Short mmCIF file of C-alpha atoms and ligand atoms in Angstrom, two decimals:
data_model
loop_
_atom_site.label_atom_id
_atom_site.label_comp_id
_atom_site.label_asym_id
_atom_site.label_seq_id
_atom_site.Cartn_x
_atom_site.Cartn_y
_atom_site.Cartn_z
CA MET A 1 84.19 91.80 171.19
CA ARG A 2 84.84 95.63 170.95
CA ASP A 3 82.01 97.36 169.81
CA ARG A 4 81.80 99.58 166.68
CA ASN A 5 81.95 102.83 169.15
CA GLU A 6 84.23 102.11 171.83
CA LEU A 7 86.17 100.92 168.20
CA ASP A 8 85.24 104.74 166.69
CA ALA A 9 85.85 106.57 170.18
CA GLN A 10 89.64 105.81 169.82
CA GLN A 11 90.52 105.36 165.65
CA GLU A 12 89.02 109.28 166.66
CA ALA A 13 90.62 110.07 169.54
CA SER A 14 93.79 110.07 167.37
CA LEU A 15 92.57 111.44 164.64
CA ALA A 16 92.95 115.28 163.30
CA PRO A 17 90.44 117.42 163.99
CA PHE A 18 89.86 118.29 160.28
CA ALA A 19 90.45 114.35 159.11
CA VAL A 20 86.79 112.85 158.08
CA ARG A 21 85.39 110.98 161.05
CA ALA A 22 83.61 107.41 160.27
CA SER A 23 81.01 108.81 163.41
CA LYS A 24 79.85 111.64 161.15
CA SER A 25 80.38 109.75 157.31
CA ARG A 26 77.70 110.86 154.65
CA GLY A 27 76.39 107.58 154.55
CA ARG A 28 74.97 105.06 151.39
CA LEU A 29 73.27 105.72 148.31
CA LEU A 30 71.16 102.78 149.97
CA ASP A 31 70.87 102.90 153.47
CA GLU A 32 72.74 99.45 154.83
CA GLY A 33 72.60 100.29 158.53
CA GLU A 34 76.01 99.70 160.85
CA ALA A 35 78.19 96.79 160.80
CA PRO A 36 78.99 95.44 164.51
CA TYR A 37 82.10 96.36 164.33
CA ARG A 38 83.77 97.73 160.84
CA GLY A 39 83.62 100.94 160.13
CA PRO A 40 82.10 101.63 157.26
CA PHE A 41 85.80 102.87 155.41
CA GLN A 42 86.71 98.79 156.19
CA ARG A 43 83.64 98.06 154.89
CA ASP A 44 84.12 99.34 151.80
CA ARG A 45 87.86 98.73 151.36
CA ASP A 46 86.63 94.77 151.68
CA ARG A 47 83.95 95.62 149.38
CA ILE A 48 86.39 97.08 146.23
CA ILE A 49 88.51 93.58 147.57
CA HIS A 50 86.30 91.28 147.02
CA CYS A 51 85.04 93.39 143.36
CA ALA A 52 86.01 91.70 139.83
CA ALA A 53 87.46 94.93 138.85
CA PHE A 54 90.11 94.21 141.47
CA ARG A 55 91.13 91.29 140.79
CA ARG A 56 91.96 92.45 137.25
CA LEU A 57 93.71 95.45 138.29
CA GLU A 58 97.00 91.87 138.22
CA TYR A 59 96.45 91.90 134.73
CA LYS A 60 96.54 95.25 133.70
CA THR A 61 99.19 97.79 132.22
CA GLN A 62 100.40 100.42 134.27
CA VAL A 63 103.29 101.13 131.83
CA PHE A 64 104.70 98.55 129.86
CA VAL A 65 101.53 96.14 128.81
CA SER A 66 102.37 93.42 130.92
CA VAL A 67 101.38 90.70 127.47
CA MET A 68 104.44 91.23 125.84
CA GLU A 69 107.32 92.65 129.23
CA GLY A 70 106.33 90.12 130.97
CA ASP A 71 106.87 89.88 134.68
CA HIS A 72 109.82 91.77 136.08
CA TYR A 73 107.93 95.66 135.87
CA ARG A 74 104.16 97.25 137.47
CA ASN A 75 101.33 96.40 137.17
CA ARG A 76 98.53 98.13 138.11
CA LEU A 77 97.62 95.84 140.98
CA THR A 78 101.15 96.85 142.67
CA HIS A 79 101.78 100.13 141.59
CA THR A 80 97.70 100.37 143.73
CA MET A 81 99.92 98.61 146.55
CA GLU A 82 103.03 100.83 146.32
CA VAL A 83 99.83 104.74 146.71
CA THR A 84 97.77 102.97 148.90
CA GLN A 85 101.05 101.94 151.34
CA ILE A 86 102.05 105.97 150.50
CA ALA A 87 98.95 107.07 151.12
CA ARG A 88 98.80 105.65 154.48
CA THR A 89 101.91 106.21 156.01
CA ILE A 90 101.06 109.69 155.29
CA ALA A 91 97.93 108.82 156.90
CA ARG A 92 99.32 108.05 159.97
CA ALA A 93 101.33 110.94 159.88
CA MET A 94 98.78 113.47 159.78
CA GLY A 95 96.50 112.02 161.39
CA LEU A 96 94.35 111.98 159.04
CA ASN A 97 91.98 108.54 157.82
CA GLU A 98 93.99 105.85 157.23
CA ASP A 99 91.08 102.90 156.63
CA LEU A 100 89.25 105.86 154.44
CA VAL A 101 93.28 106.42 152.53
CA GLU A 102 93.62 102.90 152.82
CA VAL A 103 90.10 102.14 150.26
CA LEU A 104 90.90 105.53 148.14
CA GLY A 105 95.01 104.05 147.48
CA LEU A 106 92.82 100.61 146.60
CA ALA A 107 89.83 102.49 144.90
CA HIS A 108 91.95 105.27 142.46
CA ASP A 109 92.10 102.91 139.63
CA LEU A 110 89.75 100.44 138.60
CA GLY A 111 88.36 103.01 136.26
CA HIS A 112 91.71 101.82 133.64
CA GLY A 113 91.41 100.42 130.73
CA PRO A 114 93.52 97.56 129.69
CA PHE A 115 97.12 98.89 127.99
CA GLY A 116 97.45 101.77 129.90
CA HIS A 117 97.05 105.01 128.87
CA SER A 118 96.19 104.00 124.93
CA GLY A 119 94.09 102.02 126.33
CA GLU A 120 92.61 105.10 127.28
CA ASP A 121 93.32 107.36 124.57
CA ALA A 122 91.20 104.64 122.57
CA LEU A 123 88.18 103.58 124.74
CA ASP A 124 87.98 108.14 124.41
CA GLU A 125 88.07 107.28 120.53
CA MET A 126 85.33 105.53 120.74
CA MET A 127 82.73 107.50 122.89
CA ARG A 128 83.83 109.94 121.38
CA ASP A 129 80.04 111.00 120.10
CA HIS A 130 78.85 109.19 123.66
CA GLY A 131 80.48 110.90 126.56
CA GLY A 132 84.23 109.86 125.59
CA PHE A 133 85.94 108.30 128.46
CA ASP A 134 87.68 108.90 131.73
CA HIS A 135 88.77 106.44 133.70
CA ASN A 136 87.60 108.87 137.37
CA ILE A 137 84.53 108.61 135.67
CA GLN A 138 84.59 104.86 134.64
CA GLY A 139 85.50 104.02 138.02
CA LEU A 140 82.63 105.79 139.40
CA ARG A 141 81.02 103.64 136.91
CA ILE A 142 82.45 101.14 138.29
CA VAL A 143 81.08 100.98 142.27
CA ASP A 144 78.01 102.52 141.83
CA ARG A 145 76.64 101.23 138.39
CA VAL A 146 78.83 98.04 136.92
CA GLU A 147 79.30 96.16 140.30
CA ARG A 148 77.04 92.91 141.22
CA ARG A 149 77.37 91.15 143.98
CA TYR A 150 74.45 92.28 145.76
CA PRO A 151 70.83 91.02 145.77
CA ASP A 152 69.26 93.80 147.56
CA PHE A 153 71.65 96.93 144.73
CA ILE A 154 73.75 97.86 141.95
CA GLY A 155 76.90 98.34 143.08
CA LEU A 156 78.59 98.04 145.22
CA ASN A 157 76.80 100.77 147.34
CA LEU A 158 79.74 103.04 148.87
CA SER A 159 80.01 104.87 150.94
CA TYR A 160 80.05 108.28 149.70
CA GLU A 161 83.98 110.01 151.18
CA THR A 162 84.83 106.73 149.31
CA ARG A 163 82.57 107.13 146.23
CA GLU A 164 84.49 111.80 146.68
CA GLY A 165 87.27 109.81 145.05
CA PHE A 166 86.73 109.64 141.77
CA THR A 167 85.80 113.81 141.45
CA LYS A 168 88.88 114.29 142.57
CA ASN A 169 90.27 116.10 139.14
CA LEU A 170 86.66 117.22 137.97
CA SER A 171 85.56 120.80 138.04
CA ALA A 172 82.41 121.68 140.01
CA LEU A 173 79.95 120.93 137.66
CA GLU A 174 80.84 117.88 136.46
CA ARG A 175 80.85 117.22 140.45
CA GLY A 176 77.63 118.94 140.74
CA ALA A 177 76.35 116.70 137.91
CA LEU A 178 77.66 113.60 139.85
CA LYS A 179 75.46 114.72 142.25
CA PHE A 180 78.13 115.31 145.58
CA ALA A 181 78.40 119.16 146.34
CA ALA A 182 79.87 120.66 143.46
CA THR A 183 81.24 123.64 145.65
CA GLU A 184 82.46 122.07 147.79
CA ARG A 185 86.55 120.83 148.18
CA PRO A 186 87.32 117.00 148.59
CA PRO A 187 88.61 116.11 152.11
CA LEU A 188 92.62 115.80 153.19
CA GLU A 189 92.22 112.07 152.58
CA VAL A 190 90.96 112.66 148.87
CA GLN A 191 93.69 115.00 148.02
CA LEU A 192 96.73 113.22 149.72
CA VAL A 193 95.42 109.14 147.13
CA GLU A 194 96.17 111.88 144.51
CA HIS A 195 99.21 112.56 145.66
CA ALA A 196 99.95 109.49 146.77
CA ASP A 197 99.22 108.13 143.39
CA GLU A 198 102.33 110.73 141.92
CA ILE A 199 104.55 109.68 144.07
CA ALA A 200 104.50 106.40 143.71
CA TYR A 201 104.38 106.95 139.97
CA ASN A 202 107.07 109.04 139.66
CA THR A 203 109.82 107.38 141.80
CA HIS A 204 108.57 103.62 140.32
CA ASP A 205 108.52 105.21 136.75
CA LEU A 206 112.53 105.84 136.76
CA GLU A 207 113.43 102.09 138.02
CA ASP A 208 111.34 100.46 135.97
CA GLY A 209 112.70 102.55 133.20
CA LEU A 210 116.38 101.82 134.52
CA VAL A 211 115.43 98.31 135.05
CA SER A 212 114.21 97.52 131.72
CA GLY A 213 117.25 99.91 129.53
CA ALA A 214 114.31 102.03 128.01
CA LEU A 215 115.77 104.52 130.48
CA ARG A 216 119.94 105.48 130.47
CA GLU A 217 120.93 105.63 134.19
CA ASP A 218 123.32 109.45 132.91
CA ALA A 219 119.86 110.65 130.62
CA VAL A 220 118.59 110.59 134.86
CA ARG A 221 121.35 111.83 136.42
CA GLU A 222 120.14 114.77 134.84
CA VAL A 223 117.17 115.21 136.20
CA ALA A 224 118.83 117.33 139.89
CA LEU A 225 116.27 115.87 141.96
CA TRP A 226 117.92 111.98 141.14
CA MET A 227 121.70 113.90 140.93
CA ASP A 228 121.43 114.88 145.03
CA THR A 229 119.56 112.34 145.99
CA GLU A 230 121.81 109.84 144.14
CA LYS A 231 125.81 111.63 146.00
CA GLU A 232 123.33 111.38 148.61
CA VAL A 233 123.15 107.66 149.71
CA THR A 234 126.84 106.93 147.24
CA GLY A 235 127.27 109.04 149.86
CA GLU A 236 126.46 106.89 153.46
CA HIS A 237 126.97 104.46 151.80
CA PRO A 238 129.99 103.91 149.55
CA ILE A 239 129.85 100.19 148.46
CA LEU A 240 127.09 101.84 146.26
CA ALA A 241 128.79 103.20 143.56
CA ARG A 242 130.10 100.18 143.00
CA ASP A 243 126.61 98.20 143.24
CA GLN A 244 123.97 99.47 140.46
CA SER A 245 121.71 97.69 140.71
CA LEU A 246 121.26 98.46 144.20
CA ARG A 247 122.10 102.11 144.23
CA TRP A 248 119.01 102.84 142.45
CA ARG A 249 117.34 100.30 144.34
CA ALA A 250 118.19 102.77 147.18
CA VAL A 251 117.87 106.63 145.20
CA VAL A 252 113.72 105.64 144.67
CA ARG A 253 114.11 104.45 148.20
CA ARG A 254 115.30 107.91 149.54
CA LEU A 255 112.76 109.72 146.73
CA ILE A 256 109.97 108.19 147.70
CA ALA A 257 110.58 109.72 151.42
CA LYS A 258 111.82 112.62 150.45
CA LEU A 259 108.47 113.35 148.68
CA ALA A 260 106.96 112.17 151.21
CA THR A 261 108.42 114.12 153.89
CA ASP A 262 108.33 117.01 152.27
CA MET A 263 104.27 116.53 152.09
CA ILE A 264 104.34 115.98 154.84
CA ARG A 265 105.69 119.83 156.26
CA ALA A 266 104.29 121.91 152.73
CA SER A 267 100.85 119.76 153.70
CA GLU A 268 101.01 121.13 157.69
CA THR A 269 102.96 124.43 156.47
CA ARG A 270 99.91 125.03 154.32
CA LEU A 271 96.93 123.38 156.53
CA ARG A 272 98.65 126.05 159.69
CA ALA A 273 98.59 129.31 157.73
CA HIS A 274 94.92 128.85 156.27
CA ALA A 275 94.20 128.36 160.19
CA ILE A 276 92.44 125.16 159.49
CA GLU A 277 90.79 123.40 162.55
CA THR A 278 88.34 121.05 160.83
CA LEU A 279 87.32 119.18 157.30
CA GLU A 280 84.30 121.29 156.99
CA GLU A 281 86.87 124.35 156.60
CA VAL A 282 88.82 121.42 154.63
CA ARG A 283 86.33 121.61 152.30
CA ALA A 284 85.24 125.27 152.13
CA CYS A 285 88.65 125.71 151.05
CA PRO A 286 89.29 126.74 147.59
CA GLU A 287 92.81 126.24 147.63
CA SER A 288 94.48 122.70 147.77
CA LEU A 289 95.58 122.33 151.02
CA MET A 290 98.13 119.44 150.27
CA VAL A 291 100.76 119.90 148.37
CA PHE A 292 104.30 120.00 147.96
CA SER A 293 106.85 122.63 148.26
CA ALA A 294 107.60 125.64 146.18
CA GLU A 295 110.63 124.08 145.58
CA MET A 296 109.79 120.64 145.30
CA THR A 297 106.88 120.52 143.36
CA GLU A 298 109.26 122.59 141.15
CA ARG A 299 112.13 119.34 140.89
CA LYS A 300 108.95 117.04 140.82
CA SER A 301 107.88 118.81 137.35
CA GLU A 302 111.02 118.54 135.69
CA LEU A 303 111.18 114.89 136.99
CA GLU A 304 107.98 114.63 135.69
CA ARG A 305 108.05 116.09 132.19
CA PHE A 306 112.51 114.09 132.05
CA LEU A 307 110.04 110.70 132.17
CA PHE A 308 107.47 112.05 129.94
CA GLN A 309 109.94 113.14 126.53
CA HIS A 310 112.63 109.84 128.42
CA PHE A 311 110.62 106.39 129.53
CA TYR A 312 106.23 107.31 128.53
CA ARG A 313 107.26 107.79 124.76
CA SER A 314 110.69 106.23 124.54
CA SER A 315 110.34 103.43 121.18
CA LYS A 316 110.54 100.79 124.03
CA VAL A 317 107.87 101.86 125.44
CA SER A 318 105.46 103.01 123.19
CA SER A 319 105.93 100.73 119.98
CA HIS A 320 103.62 97.98 122.88
CA THR A 321 101.47 100.27 123.58
CA LEU A 322 100.26 101.99 120.52
CA ILE A 323 99.53 98.83 118.28
CA TRP A 324 97.22 97.57 121.65
CA GLN A 325 96.00 101.56 121.10
CA ALA A 326 94.67 100.39 117.47
CA ARG A 327 93.83 96.27 118.19
CA LEU A 328 91.51 97.39 121.00
CA LYS A 329 89.41 100.03 118.86
CA GLU A 330 89.09 97.22 116.76
CA VAL A 331 88.02 95.10 120.10
CA PHE A 332 84.94 97.76 120.62
CA LYS A 333 84.45 97.37 116.87
CA VAL A 334 83.55 93.97 117.38
CA TYR A 335 80.90 94.35 119.73
CA GLN A 336 79.56 97.74 117.98
CA ASN A 337 78.90 95.37 114.49
CA ASP A 338 77.65 92.51 116.78
CA PRO A 339 75.86 92.97 120.35
CA ARG A 340 75.85 89.38 120.78
CA LEU A 341 78.72 89.02 121.88
CA LEU A 342 78.35 90.48 124.73
CA PRO A 343 77.83 89.21 127.69
CA GLU A 344 73.91 88.29 128.78
CA ASP A 345 74.34 90.38 132.52
CA HIS A 346 76.08 93.10 130.12
CA ARG A 347 73.42 93.31 127.52
CA GLU A 348 71.01 93.27 130.17
CA ARG A 349 71.79 96.98 131.22
CA THR A 350 71.27 98.59 128.21
CA LEU A 351 67.79 97.48 128.18
CA SER A 352 66.70 97.31 132.41
CA GLN A 353 69.72 100.82 133.27
CA GLY A 354 67.99 102.65 129.81
CA GLU A 355 71.50 103.13 128.83
CA PRO A 356 73.64 103.27 125.02
CA LEU A 357 75.13 100.42 123.35
CA GLU A 358 78.43 102.18 123.70
CA ARG A 359 78.27 102.76 126.55
CA ILE A 360 77.68 99.18 128.06
CA ILE A 361 79.92 98.42 125.15
CA CYS A 362 82.89 100.56 127.34
CA ASP A 363 82.64 99.08 130.06
CA TYR A 364 83.20 95.11 128.65
CA VAL A 365 85.59 97.17 126.86
CA ALA A 366 87.42 99.28 129.66
CA GLY A 367 86.42 96.16 132.85
CA MET A 368 88.73 93.86 130.02
CA THR A 369 92.71 92.62 131.53
CA ASP A 370 95.59 93.35 128.49
CA ARG A 371 95.66 88.83 128.42
CA PHE A 372 91.74 88.62 127.78
CA ALA A 373 91.58 92.16 124.74
CA GLU A 374 94.87 89.65 123.39
CA ARG A 375 92.48 87.04 123.34
CA VAL A 376 89.12 88.62 122.20
CA TRP A 377 91.52 90.40 119.38
CA GLU A 378 93.13 86.54 118.42
CA THR A 379 89.93 85.37 117.86
CA TYR A 380 87.76 87.64 115.90
CA CYS A 381 89.72 90.58 114.72
CA ARG A 382 93.90 88.76 113.70
CA ALA A 383 93.48 88.45 109.52
MG1 MG B 1 96.83 105.47 139.84
#
């Protein structure tokens, strides 16, 4: 069996000088020693895959409410797998730490509640006087405080760099409050996963939108990035002009490749322009170093505006999400009115961790899958 030193040396020989190195990880909140043949980020990945919050991603809404819209579209688990694969591919091409990128991808949506962004808005409203709700901060709560799997500590006791993935959108003040180095920027691996998330949802939302009928193809063709890509692929394969669903898949596939390639090139250009040679220089650089080119940023914004106006707010999507936004608030109130309905291990946390009841209810409701929340609503709220 190869030991850790050998495995670390092998991996690190292939890494770019500015990548995160497993052997230099800043470690876990509680030191557990090293595993014999798994690096810290592989170990974190295994902890994420085996945790309850990860399994529940399968029954959580990405855009379409899963309990109402059936099985054709992305859910949070399949979205998570797409993000992770896109991110790993880019990481390997740039010599970044693929193990770290993998766990960051797998964990990036753990903090989402049921019913997608509508669910998040509902929870944020219910928590208005108690610190609000944000899915990134919630992700960190899950891995630090909510999951219970180990006798010696609460949470999953993940590595600093893995936990840092949840801080990507936070200000220096907020990072500091969560005990991360306030003025530092996250490593390239964290910056990369944020963009891989955008690549995945922008492209798969186009596909799900078209397949569901929420988006019309002639409307999508007004987006320059789509139209140019469609011309490209139908030019190469004339059959695509006649076969609609094959055409959509070909365009989406090409779009992912275009966005990924653009990001690799633009980021490498920027790394060179800033003469970045070490991880410390990445952390000290006030600007994002993982970027799309200026041209692609503009085209991507056009696409995102289109999706916002024509897809996320379309009646096909919002008629269901708005119903559940209202119902999730009713579910929250069930536990506010009678905290005895909370499972015992959750109730205990109000006492043992000294947290307000609302935060514990929020953890519990945010942890629900769409179908579990629906069952609770049917049991306690249906008039
Ligand atoms: Mg995501």
